[in-house]
XYZ file of C-alpha atoms in Angstrom:
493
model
C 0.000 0.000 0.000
C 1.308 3.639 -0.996
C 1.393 5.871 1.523
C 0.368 9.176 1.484
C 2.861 12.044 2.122
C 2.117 15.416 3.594
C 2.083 18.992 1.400
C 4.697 21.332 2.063
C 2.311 23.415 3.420
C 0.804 20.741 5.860
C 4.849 20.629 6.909
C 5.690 24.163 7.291
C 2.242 24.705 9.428
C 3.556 21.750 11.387
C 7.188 21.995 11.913
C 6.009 25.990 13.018
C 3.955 25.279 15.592
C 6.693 22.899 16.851
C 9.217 25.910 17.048
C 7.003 28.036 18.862
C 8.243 24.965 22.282
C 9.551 27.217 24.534
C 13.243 26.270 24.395
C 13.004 25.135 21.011
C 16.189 23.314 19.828
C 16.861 20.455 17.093
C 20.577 19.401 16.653
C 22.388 16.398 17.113
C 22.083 15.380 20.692
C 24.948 15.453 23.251
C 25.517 12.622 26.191
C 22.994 14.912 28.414
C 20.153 15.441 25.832
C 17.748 13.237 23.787
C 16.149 13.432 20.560
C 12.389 13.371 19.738
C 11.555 11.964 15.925
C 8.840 11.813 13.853
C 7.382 8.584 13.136
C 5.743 9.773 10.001
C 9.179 10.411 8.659
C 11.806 8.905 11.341
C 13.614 12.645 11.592
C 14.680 14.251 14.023
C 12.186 17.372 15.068
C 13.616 18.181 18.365
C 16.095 17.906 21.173
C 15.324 17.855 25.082
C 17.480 17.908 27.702
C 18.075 14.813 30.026
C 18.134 15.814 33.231
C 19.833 14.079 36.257
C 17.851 12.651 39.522
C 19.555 15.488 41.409
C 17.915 18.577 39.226
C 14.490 15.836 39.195
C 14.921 16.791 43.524
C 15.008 19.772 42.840
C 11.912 20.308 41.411
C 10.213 18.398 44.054
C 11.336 21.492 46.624
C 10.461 24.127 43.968
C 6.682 22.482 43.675
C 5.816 21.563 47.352
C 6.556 25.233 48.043
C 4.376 25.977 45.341
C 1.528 23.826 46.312
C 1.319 24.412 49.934
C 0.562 28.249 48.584
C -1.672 27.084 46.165
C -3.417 24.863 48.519
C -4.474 27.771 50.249
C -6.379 29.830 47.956
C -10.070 29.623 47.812
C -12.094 27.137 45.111
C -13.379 29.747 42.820
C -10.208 30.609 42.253
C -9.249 27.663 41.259
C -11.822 27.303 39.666
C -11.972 30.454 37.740
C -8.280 29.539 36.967
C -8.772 25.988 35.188
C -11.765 27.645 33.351
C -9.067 30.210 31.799
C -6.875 27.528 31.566
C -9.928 25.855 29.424
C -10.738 28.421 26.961
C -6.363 28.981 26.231
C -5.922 25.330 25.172
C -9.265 25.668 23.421
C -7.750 28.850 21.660
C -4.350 27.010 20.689
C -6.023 24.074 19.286
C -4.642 23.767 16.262
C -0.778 24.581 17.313
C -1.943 21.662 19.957
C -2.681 19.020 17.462
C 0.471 19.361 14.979
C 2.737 19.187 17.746
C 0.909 15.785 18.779
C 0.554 14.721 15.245
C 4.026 15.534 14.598
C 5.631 13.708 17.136
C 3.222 10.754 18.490
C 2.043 9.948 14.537
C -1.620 9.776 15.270
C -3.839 12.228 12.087
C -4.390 15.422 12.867
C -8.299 14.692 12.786
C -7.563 12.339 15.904
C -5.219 14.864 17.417
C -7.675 17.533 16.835
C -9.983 15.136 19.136
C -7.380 14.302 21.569
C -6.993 18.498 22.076
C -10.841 18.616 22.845
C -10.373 15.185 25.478
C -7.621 16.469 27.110
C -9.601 20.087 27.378
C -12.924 18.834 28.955
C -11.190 17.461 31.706
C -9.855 20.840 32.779
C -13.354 21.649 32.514
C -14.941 19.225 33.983
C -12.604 19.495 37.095
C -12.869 23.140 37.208
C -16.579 22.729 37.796
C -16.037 19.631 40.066
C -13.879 21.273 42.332
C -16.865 23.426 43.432
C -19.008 20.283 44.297
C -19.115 19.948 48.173
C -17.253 17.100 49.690
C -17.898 16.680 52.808
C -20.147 15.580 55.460
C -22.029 16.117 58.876
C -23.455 13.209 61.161
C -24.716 12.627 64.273
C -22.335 10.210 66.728
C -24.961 7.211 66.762
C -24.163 6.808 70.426
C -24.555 10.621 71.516
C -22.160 13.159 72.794
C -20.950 14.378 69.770
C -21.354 15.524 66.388
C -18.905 13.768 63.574
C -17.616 16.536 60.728
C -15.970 15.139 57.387
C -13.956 17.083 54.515
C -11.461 16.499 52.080
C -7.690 18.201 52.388
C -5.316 18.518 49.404
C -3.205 15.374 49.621
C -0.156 17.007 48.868
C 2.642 17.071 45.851
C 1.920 14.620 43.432
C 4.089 13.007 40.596
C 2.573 12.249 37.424
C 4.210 10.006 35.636
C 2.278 9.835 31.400
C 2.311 7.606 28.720
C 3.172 8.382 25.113
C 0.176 7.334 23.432
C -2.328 10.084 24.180
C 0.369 12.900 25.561
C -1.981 15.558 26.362
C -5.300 13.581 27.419
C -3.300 11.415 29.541
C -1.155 14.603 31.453
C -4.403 17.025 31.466
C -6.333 13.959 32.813
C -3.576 13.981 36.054
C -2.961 17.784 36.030
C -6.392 19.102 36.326
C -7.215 16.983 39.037
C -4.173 17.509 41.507
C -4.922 21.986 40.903
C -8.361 21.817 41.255
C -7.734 20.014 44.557
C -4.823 22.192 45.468
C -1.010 20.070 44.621
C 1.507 21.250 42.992
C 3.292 18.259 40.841
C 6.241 16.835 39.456
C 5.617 15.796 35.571
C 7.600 13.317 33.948
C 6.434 13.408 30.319
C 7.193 10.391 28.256
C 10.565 10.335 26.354
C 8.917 9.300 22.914
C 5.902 12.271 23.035
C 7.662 14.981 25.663
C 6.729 18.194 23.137
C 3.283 18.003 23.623
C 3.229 18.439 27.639
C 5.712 21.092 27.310
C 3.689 22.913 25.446
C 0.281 21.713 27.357
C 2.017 23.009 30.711
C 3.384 26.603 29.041
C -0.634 27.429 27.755
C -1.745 26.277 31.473
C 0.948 28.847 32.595
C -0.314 31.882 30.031
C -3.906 31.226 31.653
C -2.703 31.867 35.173
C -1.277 28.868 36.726
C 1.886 29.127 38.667
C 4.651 27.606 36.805
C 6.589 26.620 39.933
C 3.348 24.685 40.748
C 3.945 22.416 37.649
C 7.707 21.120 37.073
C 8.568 19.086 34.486
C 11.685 16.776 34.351
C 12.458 15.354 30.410
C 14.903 11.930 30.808
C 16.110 9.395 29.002
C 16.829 7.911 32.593
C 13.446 7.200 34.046
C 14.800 4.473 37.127
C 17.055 7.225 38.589
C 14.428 10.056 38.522
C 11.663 7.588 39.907
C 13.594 6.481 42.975
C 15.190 9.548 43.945
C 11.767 11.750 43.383
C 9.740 8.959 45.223
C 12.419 8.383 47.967
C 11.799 12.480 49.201
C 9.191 12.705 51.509
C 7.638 15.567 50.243
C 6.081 13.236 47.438
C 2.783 12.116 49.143
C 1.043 11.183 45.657
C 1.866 9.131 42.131
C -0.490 9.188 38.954
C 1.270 6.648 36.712
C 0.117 5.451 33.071
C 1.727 3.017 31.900
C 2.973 -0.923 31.729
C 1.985 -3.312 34.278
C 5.510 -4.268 35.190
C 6.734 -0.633 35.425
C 3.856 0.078 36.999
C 4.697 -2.713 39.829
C 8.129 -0.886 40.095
C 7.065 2.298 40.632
C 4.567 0.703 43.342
C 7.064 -0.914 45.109
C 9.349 2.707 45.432
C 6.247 4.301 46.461
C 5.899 1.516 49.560
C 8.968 2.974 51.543
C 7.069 6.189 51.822
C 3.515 4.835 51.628
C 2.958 7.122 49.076
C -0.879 7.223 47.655
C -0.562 5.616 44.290
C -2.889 5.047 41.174
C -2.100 3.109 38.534
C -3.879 3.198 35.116
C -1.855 -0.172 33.767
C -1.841 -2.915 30.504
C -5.161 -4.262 28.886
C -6.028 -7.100 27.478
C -9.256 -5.816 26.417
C -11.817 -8.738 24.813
C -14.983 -8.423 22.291
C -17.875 -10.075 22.700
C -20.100 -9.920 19.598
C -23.118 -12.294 19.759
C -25.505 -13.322 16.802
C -28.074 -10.845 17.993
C -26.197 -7.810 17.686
C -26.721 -5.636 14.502
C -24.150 -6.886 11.914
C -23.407 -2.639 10.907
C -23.648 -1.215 14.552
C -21.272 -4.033 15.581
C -18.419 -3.606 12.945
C -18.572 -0.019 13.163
C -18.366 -0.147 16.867
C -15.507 -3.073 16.871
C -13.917 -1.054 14.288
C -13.803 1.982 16.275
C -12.681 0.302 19.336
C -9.812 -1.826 17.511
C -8.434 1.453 15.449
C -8.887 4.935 17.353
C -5.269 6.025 17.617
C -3.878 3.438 15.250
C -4.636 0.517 17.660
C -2.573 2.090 20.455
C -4.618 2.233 23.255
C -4.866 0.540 26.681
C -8.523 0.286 25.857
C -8.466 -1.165 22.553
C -10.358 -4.412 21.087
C -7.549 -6.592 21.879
C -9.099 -10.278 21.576
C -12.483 -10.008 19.216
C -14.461 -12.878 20.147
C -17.527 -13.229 17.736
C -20.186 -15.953 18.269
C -20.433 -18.979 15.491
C -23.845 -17.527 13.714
C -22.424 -14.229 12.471
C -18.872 -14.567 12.666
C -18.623 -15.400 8.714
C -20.365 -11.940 7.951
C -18.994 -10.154 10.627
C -15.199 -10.903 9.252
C -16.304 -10.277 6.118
C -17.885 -6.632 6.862
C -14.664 -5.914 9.055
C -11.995 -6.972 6.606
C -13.895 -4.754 3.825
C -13.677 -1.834 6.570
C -9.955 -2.543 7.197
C -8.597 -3.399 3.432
C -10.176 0.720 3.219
C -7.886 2.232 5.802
C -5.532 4.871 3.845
C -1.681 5.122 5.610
C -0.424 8.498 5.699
C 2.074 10.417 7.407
C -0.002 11.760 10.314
C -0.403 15.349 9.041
C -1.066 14.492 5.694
C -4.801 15.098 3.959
C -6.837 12.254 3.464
C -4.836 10.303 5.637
C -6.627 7.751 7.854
C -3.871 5.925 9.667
C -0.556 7.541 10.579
C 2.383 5.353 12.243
C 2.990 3.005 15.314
C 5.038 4.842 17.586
C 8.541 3.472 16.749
C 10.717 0.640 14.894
C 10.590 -1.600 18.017
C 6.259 -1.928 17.555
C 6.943 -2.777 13.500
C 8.970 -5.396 14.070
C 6.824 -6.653 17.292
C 3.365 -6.580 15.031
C 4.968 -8.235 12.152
C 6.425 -10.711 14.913
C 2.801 -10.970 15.806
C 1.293 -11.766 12.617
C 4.071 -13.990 11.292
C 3.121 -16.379 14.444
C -0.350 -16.366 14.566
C -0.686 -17.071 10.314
C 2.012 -20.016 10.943
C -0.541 -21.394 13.869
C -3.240 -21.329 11.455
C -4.963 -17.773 11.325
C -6.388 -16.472 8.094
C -5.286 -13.308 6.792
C -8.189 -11.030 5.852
C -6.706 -7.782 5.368
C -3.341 -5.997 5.461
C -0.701 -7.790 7.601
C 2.880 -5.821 6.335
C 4.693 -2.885 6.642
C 5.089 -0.951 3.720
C 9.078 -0.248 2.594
C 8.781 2.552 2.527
C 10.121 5.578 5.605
C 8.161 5.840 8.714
C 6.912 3.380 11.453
C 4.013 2.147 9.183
C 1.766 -0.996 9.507
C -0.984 -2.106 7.511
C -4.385 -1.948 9.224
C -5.157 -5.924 9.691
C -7.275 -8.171 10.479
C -6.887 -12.271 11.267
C -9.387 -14.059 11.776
C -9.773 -18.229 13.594
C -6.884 -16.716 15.951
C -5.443 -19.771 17.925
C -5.801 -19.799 21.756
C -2.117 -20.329 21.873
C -0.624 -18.212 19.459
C 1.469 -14.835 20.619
C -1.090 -12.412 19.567
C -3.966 -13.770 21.740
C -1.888 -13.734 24.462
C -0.663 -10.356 24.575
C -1.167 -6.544 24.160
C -1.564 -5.820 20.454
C -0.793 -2.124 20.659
C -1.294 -1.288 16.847
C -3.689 -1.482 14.070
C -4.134 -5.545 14.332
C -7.254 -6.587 14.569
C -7.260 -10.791 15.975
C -10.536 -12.646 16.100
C -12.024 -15.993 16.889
C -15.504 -17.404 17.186
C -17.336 -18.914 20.195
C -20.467 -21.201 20.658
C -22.305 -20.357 23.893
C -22.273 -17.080 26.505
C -20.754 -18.720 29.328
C -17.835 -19.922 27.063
C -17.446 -16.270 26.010
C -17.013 -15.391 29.581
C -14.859 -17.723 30.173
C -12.479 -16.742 27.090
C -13.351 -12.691 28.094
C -12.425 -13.593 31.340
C -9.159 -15.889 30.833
C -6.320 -13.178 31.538
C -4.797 -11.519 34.231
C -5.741 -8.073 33.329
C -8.978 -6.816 33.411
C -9.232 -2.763 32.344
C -11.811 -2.614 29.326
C -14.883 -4.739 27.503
C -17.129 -4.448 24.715
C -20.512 -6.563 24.549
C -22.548 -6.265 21.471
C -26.211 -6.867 21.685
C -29.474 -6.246 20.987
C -30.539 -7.744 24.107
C -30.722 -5.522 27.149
C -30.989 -8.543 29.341
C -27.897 -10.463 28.132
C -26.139 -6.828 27.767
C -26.496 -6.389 31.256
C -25.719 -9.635 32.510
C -22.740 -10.051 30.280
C -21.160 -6.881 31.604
C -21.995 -7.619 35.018
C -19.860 -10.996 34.546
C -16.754 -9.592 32.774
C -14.005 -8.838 35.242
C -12.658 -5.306 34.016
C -13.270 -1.674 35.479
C -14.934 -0.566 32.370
C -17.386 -1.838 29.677
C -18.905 -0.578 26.484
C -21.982 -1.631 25.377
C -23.000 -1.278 21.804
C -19.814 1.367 21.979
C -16.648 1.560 20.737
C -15.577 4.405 22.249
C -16.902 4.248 26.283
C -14.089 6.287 28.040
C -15.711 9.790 29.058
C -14.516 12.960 31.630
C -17.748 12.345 33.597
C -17.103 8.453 34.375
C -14.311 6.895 36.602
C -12.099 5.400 34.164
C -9.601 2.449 35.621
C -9.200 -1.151 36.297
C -9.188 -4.507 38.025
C -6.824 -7.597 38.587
C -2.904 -6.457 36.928
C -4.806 -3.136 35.255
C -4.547 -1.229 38.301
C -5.912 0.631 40.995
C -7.342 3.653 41.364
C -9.836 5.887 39.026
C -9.118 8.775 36.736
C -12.093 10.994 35.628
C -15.140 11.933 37.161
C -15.164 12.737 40.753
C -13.217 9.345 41.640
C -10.349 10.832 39.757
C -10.466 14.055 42.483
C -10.560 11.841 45.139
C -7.494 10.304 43.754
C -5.921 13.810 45.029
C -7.180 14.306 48.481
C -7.033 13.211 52.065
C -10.404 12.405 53.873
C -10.690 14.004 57.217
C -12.736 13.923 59.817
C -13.284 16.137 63.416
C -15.339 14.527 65.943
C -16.561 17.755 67.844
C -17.950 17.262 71.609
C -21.285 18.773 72.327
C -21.980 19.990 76.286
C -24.908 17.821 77.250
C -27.976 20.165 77.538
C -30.738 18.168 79.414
């Protein structure tokens, strides 16, 4: 498949908005700096600084001072603050989405989208900060009346992935202001431009920039265990792997530091023969491919039952043969990169095993040779149980099926893996869609919906996907300390 290249003038608008970084540099990198590259093109666009664990410490002193002032102004103003904060990213939403375009390799229509994500949730916690928490109760047995609120829980490192790099830092940021930390960032070393700029627009709209440090490494097991060895650290927001995420875990235990931990996915499909053949693809389809396939949420293992597998694979490897590749700011494109060289070589792995086990090839299944991280959008279907890919994270445009008989073996298949952070049931029966979801061990479930995640709704998961909730008002809970006075009252009889 050719793939389509971007105009000059879809480049120049691009590479601009990437100068406009404050600190902008791009030349060769020495021993104390990294480079950034495009996947669309494998160049170099920038160069970063690596700082050391000592500068990392630092920054911890620089934002707990920061916080314990911020922590102290009132909740409109906070408030009042994110909604500035709002309307700024809003305002630089194109700049936004060529710098994530540019250096993640997702289209600039999905970027565009990502800019709007990552925006509501400084919205929605701007409003959600003004929401009482809090209570006041009667001591059951007399003598006393019990008063409850919620206290910042101090400064907070937030630790992103590289896969949605402004969604996944505005979705720890927001939080941790609106309930009054200052944080530690640590931006991930494939997608660091976009929360550099992210932070600088927050800091334009008002925010203190000592309240929001960020440390760019290529060293991220030195900067973890000195920043969570200082005591000052009372909270960590990590996105990421499941074994890093264990890591980082077990450095937060010498402190007892309050962690969550938005980790791997395994995330199965369960279509059965009632569900409506065009809703269903369209959903799966959506759920399998928003941002290229890289998503901790996306339709890992498609499991579709016997009666309308044949015309479900069909429908689906029509949809996927369509996908266009393109360098991610190019028009018309509807698939941009994978992220590096390392995930080409690991899908093609991927798809060399499972055909050798036996799985038919319906669409795609290459990378082009051509410059860029590109892979075919895919799909096999009669994926063996055993075979690498339905064993694993896909993380890229692969789409695996199989086919299943009866409910409670689709449970059982769903349910057959240690992780357990996303689901998708499609049905046109409210009955089984309920008690389907209700059976499926994972934190989240979409129903008849390819795309479930949402500001408003706790998003997280169970078993080896983590702990905690992000979103919603779970995720401001993930930044406060419950409290609670128990005042003595004089006995008036």
């Amino acid at each position: 498949m050719t793939v389509l290249r971007a105009s000059a003038e879809r480049l120049a608008a691009s590479t601009a908005a990437l100068e406009t970084l404050p600190g902008f540099a791009n030349h060769e990198p020495s021993a104390d700096e990294f480079a950034v590259l495009d996947p669309s093109t494998e160049q170099r666009i920038a160069t970063l600084p690596s700082y050391s664990a000592e500068y990392a410490v630092e920054q911890v002193a620089i934002a707990d001072e920061a916080g314990r002032a911020w922590a102290a102004t009132t909740p409109r103003y906070r408030s009042d603050v994110l909604h500035s904060v709002y309307a700024h990213l809003m305002a630089n939403r194109d700049r936004l989405a060529f710098v994530i375009s540019r250096e993640m390799g997702k289209t600039l229509a999905e970027a565009q989208g990502e800019v709007q994500y990552a925006s509501d949730y400084v919205r929605w916690y701007a409003d959600e900060l003004l929401r009482p928490a809090g209570g006041y109760r009667e001591n059951p047995a007399g003598g006393s009346t019990i008063l409850t609120k919620r206290a910042p829980v101090g400064l907070a490192l937030l630790i992103a992935p590289w896969n949605f790099p402004m969604a996944m830092i505005t979705r720890k940021i927001a939080p941790a202001l609106a309930a009054g930390c200052g944080s530690v960032i640590k931006p991930a070393g494939l997608t660091p431009l976009t929360t550099l700029l992210t932070v600088e627009l927050m800091a334009e709209a008002g925010v203190p920039r000592e309240l929001m440090r960020i440390v760019t490494t290529k060293n991220p097991g030195p900067f973890s265990e000195a920043v969570l060895g200082d005591p000052r650290v009372r909270k960590i927001s990590f996105t990421g792997s499941t074994e890093v995420g264990s890591t980082l875990m077990g450095l937060a235990a010498k402190n007892i530091v309050k962690s969550s931990m938005e980790l791997g996915g395994n995330a199965p499909v369960l279509v059965f023969d009632d569900a409506d053949l065009e809703r269903a693809v369209e959903g799966v389809f959506l759920a399998k491919m928003r941002n290229g396939g890289q998503s901790c949420v996306a339709a890992n293992r498609i499991f579709v039952q016997d009666g309308i597998a044949d015309a479900f694979a069909e429908a689906l490897a029509e949809k996927m043969a369509s996908v266009q590749l393109g360098d991610a700011v190019a028009e018309g494109a509807d698939l941009g990169p994978v992220i590096d060289r390392r995930a080409v070589d690991r899908l093609t792995a991927l798809v060399a095993d499972a055909t050798d086990r036996g799985a038919e090839l319906r669409a795609g299944g290459a990378a082009p040779d051509e410059p860029g991280y590109f892979f075919e959008a895919t799909l096999l279907d009669r994926v063996p149980g055993d075979s690498d890919i339905a064993n694993t994270e896909i993380f890229g445009p692969v789409a695996a099926m199989s086919r299943f008989g009866s409910e409670d073996e689709a449970i059982a298949l769903a349910n057959g893996t240690p992780f357990g952070l996303a689901g998708y049931v499609f049905t046109e029966s409210l009955d089984r869609a309920l008690n389907v979801a209700d059976r499926l061990e994972t934190g989240l479930v979409g129903i008849n919906n390819g795309v479930p995640s949402n500001v408003a709704a706790p998003f997280g998961g169970m078993k080896q996907s983590g702990l905690g909730r992000e979103g919603s008002h779970e995720g401001l809970e993930e930044y406060q300390e419950i409290r609670f006075y128990n005042i003595a009252r004089r006995d008036t009889a």
